[in-house]
Amino acid sequence: MDDASPNGPGARAPSDVPATRARLAADRAETLARAAALGREFDGIVAANALVAVDDEHDPDGGSTAFERAHVAALMARAHEHLEELDRALERIEHGQYGQCEGCGGTIPPERLEIRPAATTCVRCARSNQRRHPS
């Protein structure tokens, strides 16, 4: 079997590119729909609170309303971050860099890309980053 590939041995074969692009595009469409639904939910929370004089600090339901609003806002932010990750993955495909680790330049294993198609690092570099930047 020939491992000659622009990204090194074990890199995703060019025949995988259309399927990968389609998978990323589908994930992007789902994420856009989720972000739009979350935006509508957030707007609904804000609108419902505008109809009532809600003082989050003194209203018994105010704390849960504030939590709900913050929770939806956090989910929206994560959806937008994921969209950016997907867009960068699509750009890497266009530039022939998809599947190449940004940390060490090696090949990201196809199994990792199957689980995390927008991954930018191999497992070793991802672990190394976690040790340097614990959550």
PDB file of C-alpha atoms in Angstrom, residues 37-90:
ATOM      1  CA  ALA A  37     -33.075  28.177  17.786  1.00  0.00           C
ATOM      2  CA  LEU A  38     -31.034  29.276  20.802  1.00  0.00           C
ATOM      3  CA  GLY A  39     -31.200  32.873  19.584  1.00  0.00           C
ATOM      4  CA  ARG A  40     -35.002  32.639  19.385  1.00  0.00           C
ATOM      5  CA  GLU A  41     -35.094  31.081  22.860  1.00  0.00           C
ATOM      6  CA  PHE A  42     -32.880  33.850  24.262  1.00  0.00           C
ATOM      7  CA  ASP A  43     -35.045  36.524  22.615  1.00  0.00           C
ATOM      8  CA  GLY A  44     -38.122  34.846  24.115  1.00  0.00           C
ATOM      9  CA  ILE A  45     -36.622  34.930  27.587  1.00  0.00           C
ATOM     10  CA  VAL A  46     -35.732  38.598  27.215  1.00  0.00           C
ATOM     11  CA  ALA A  47     -39.159  39.468  25.768  1.00  0.00           C
ATOM     12  CA  ALA A  48     -40.997  37.584  28.543  1.00  0.00           C
ATOM     13  CA  ASN A  49     -39.005  39.448  31.159  1.00  0.00           C
ATOM     14  CA  ALA A  50     -39.655  42.773  29.467  1.00  0.00           C
ATOM     15  CA  LEU A  51     -43.412  42.230  29.898  1.00  0.00           C
ATOM     16  CA  VAL A  52     -43.074  41.920  33.652  1.00  0.00           C
ATOM     17  CA  ALA A  53     -41.209  44.183  35.980  1.00  0.00           C
ATOM     18  CA  VAL A  54     -38.571  41.646  36.919  1.00  0.00           C
ATOM     19  CA  ASP A  55     -35.955  42.523  39.439  1.00  0.00           C
ATOM     20  CA  ASP A  56     -33.582  39.547  39.298  1.00  0.00           C
ATOM     21  CA  GLU A  57     -32.237  40.357  42.734  1.00  0.00           C
ATOM     22  CA  HIS A  58     -35.551  40.526  44.618  1.00  0.00           C
ATOM     23  CA  ASP A  59     -37.944  38.446  42.519  1.00  0.00           C
ATOM     24  CA  PRO A  60     -38.207  34.805  43.679  1.00  0.00           C
ATOM     25  CA  ASP A  61     -38.028  33.632  40.034  1.00  0.00           C
ATOM     26  CA  GLY A  62     -35.442  36.220  39.064  1.00  0.00           C
ATOM     27  CA  GLY A  63     -32.487  34.028  39.935  1.00  0.00           C
ATOM     28  CA  SER A  64     -33.734  31.186  37.759  1.00  0.00           C
ATOM     29  CA  THR A  65     -34.554  33.622  34.953  1.00  0.00           C
ATOM     30  CA  ALA A  66     -31.045  35.059  35.120  1.00  0.00           C
ATOM     31  CA  PHE A  67     -29.598  31.541  35.165  1.00  0.00           C
ATOM     32  CA  GLU A  68     -31.729  30.475  32.204  1.00  0.00           C
ATOM     33  CA  ARG A  69     -30.688  33.560  30.225  1.00  0.00           C
ATOM     34  CA  ALA A  70     -26.998  32.990  31.047  1.00  0.00           C
ATOM     35  CA  HIS A  71     -27.252  29.289  30.219  1.00  0.00           C
ATOM     36  CA  VAL A  72     -28.790  29.938  26.793  1.00  0.00           C
ATOM     37  CA  ALA A  73     -26.214  32.673  26.135  1.00  0.00           C
ATOM     38  CA  ALA A  74     -23.400  30.221  26.966  1.00  0.00           C
ATOM     39  CA  LEU A  75     -24.888  27.584  24.640  1.00  0.00           C
ATOM     40  CA  MET A  76     -25.119  30.203  21.871  1.00  0.00           C
ATOM     41  CA  ALA A  77     -21.486  31.190  22.408  1.00  0.00           C
ATOM     42  CA  ARG A  78     -20.397  27.538  22.195  1.00  0.00           C
ATOM     43  CA  ALA A  79     -22.414  27.066  18.990  1.00  0.00           C
ATOM     44  CA  HIS A  80     -20.680  30.094  17.452  1.00  0.00           C
ATOM     45  CA  GLU A  81     -17.264  28.779  18.545  1.00  0.00           C
ATOM     46  CA  HIS A  82     -18.084  25.446  16.921  1.00  0.00           C
ATOM     47  CA  LEU A  83     -19.060  27.235  13.692  1.00  0.00           C
ATOM     48  CA  GLU A  84     -15.671  28.943  13.682  1.00  0.00           C
ATOM     49  CA  GLU A  85     -13.934  25.572  14.226  1.00  0.00           C
ATOM     50  CA  LEU A  86     -15.875  24.059  11.321  1.00  0.00           C
ATOM     51  CA  ASP A  87     -15.079  27.020   9.057  1.00  0.00           C
ATOM     52  CA  ARG A  88     -11.374  26.667   9.872  1.00  0.00           C
ATOM     53  CA  ALA A  89     -11.558  22.918   9.124  1.00  0.00           C
ATOM     54  CA  LEU A  90     -13.161  23.668   5.749  1.00  0.00           C
TER      55      LEU A  90
END
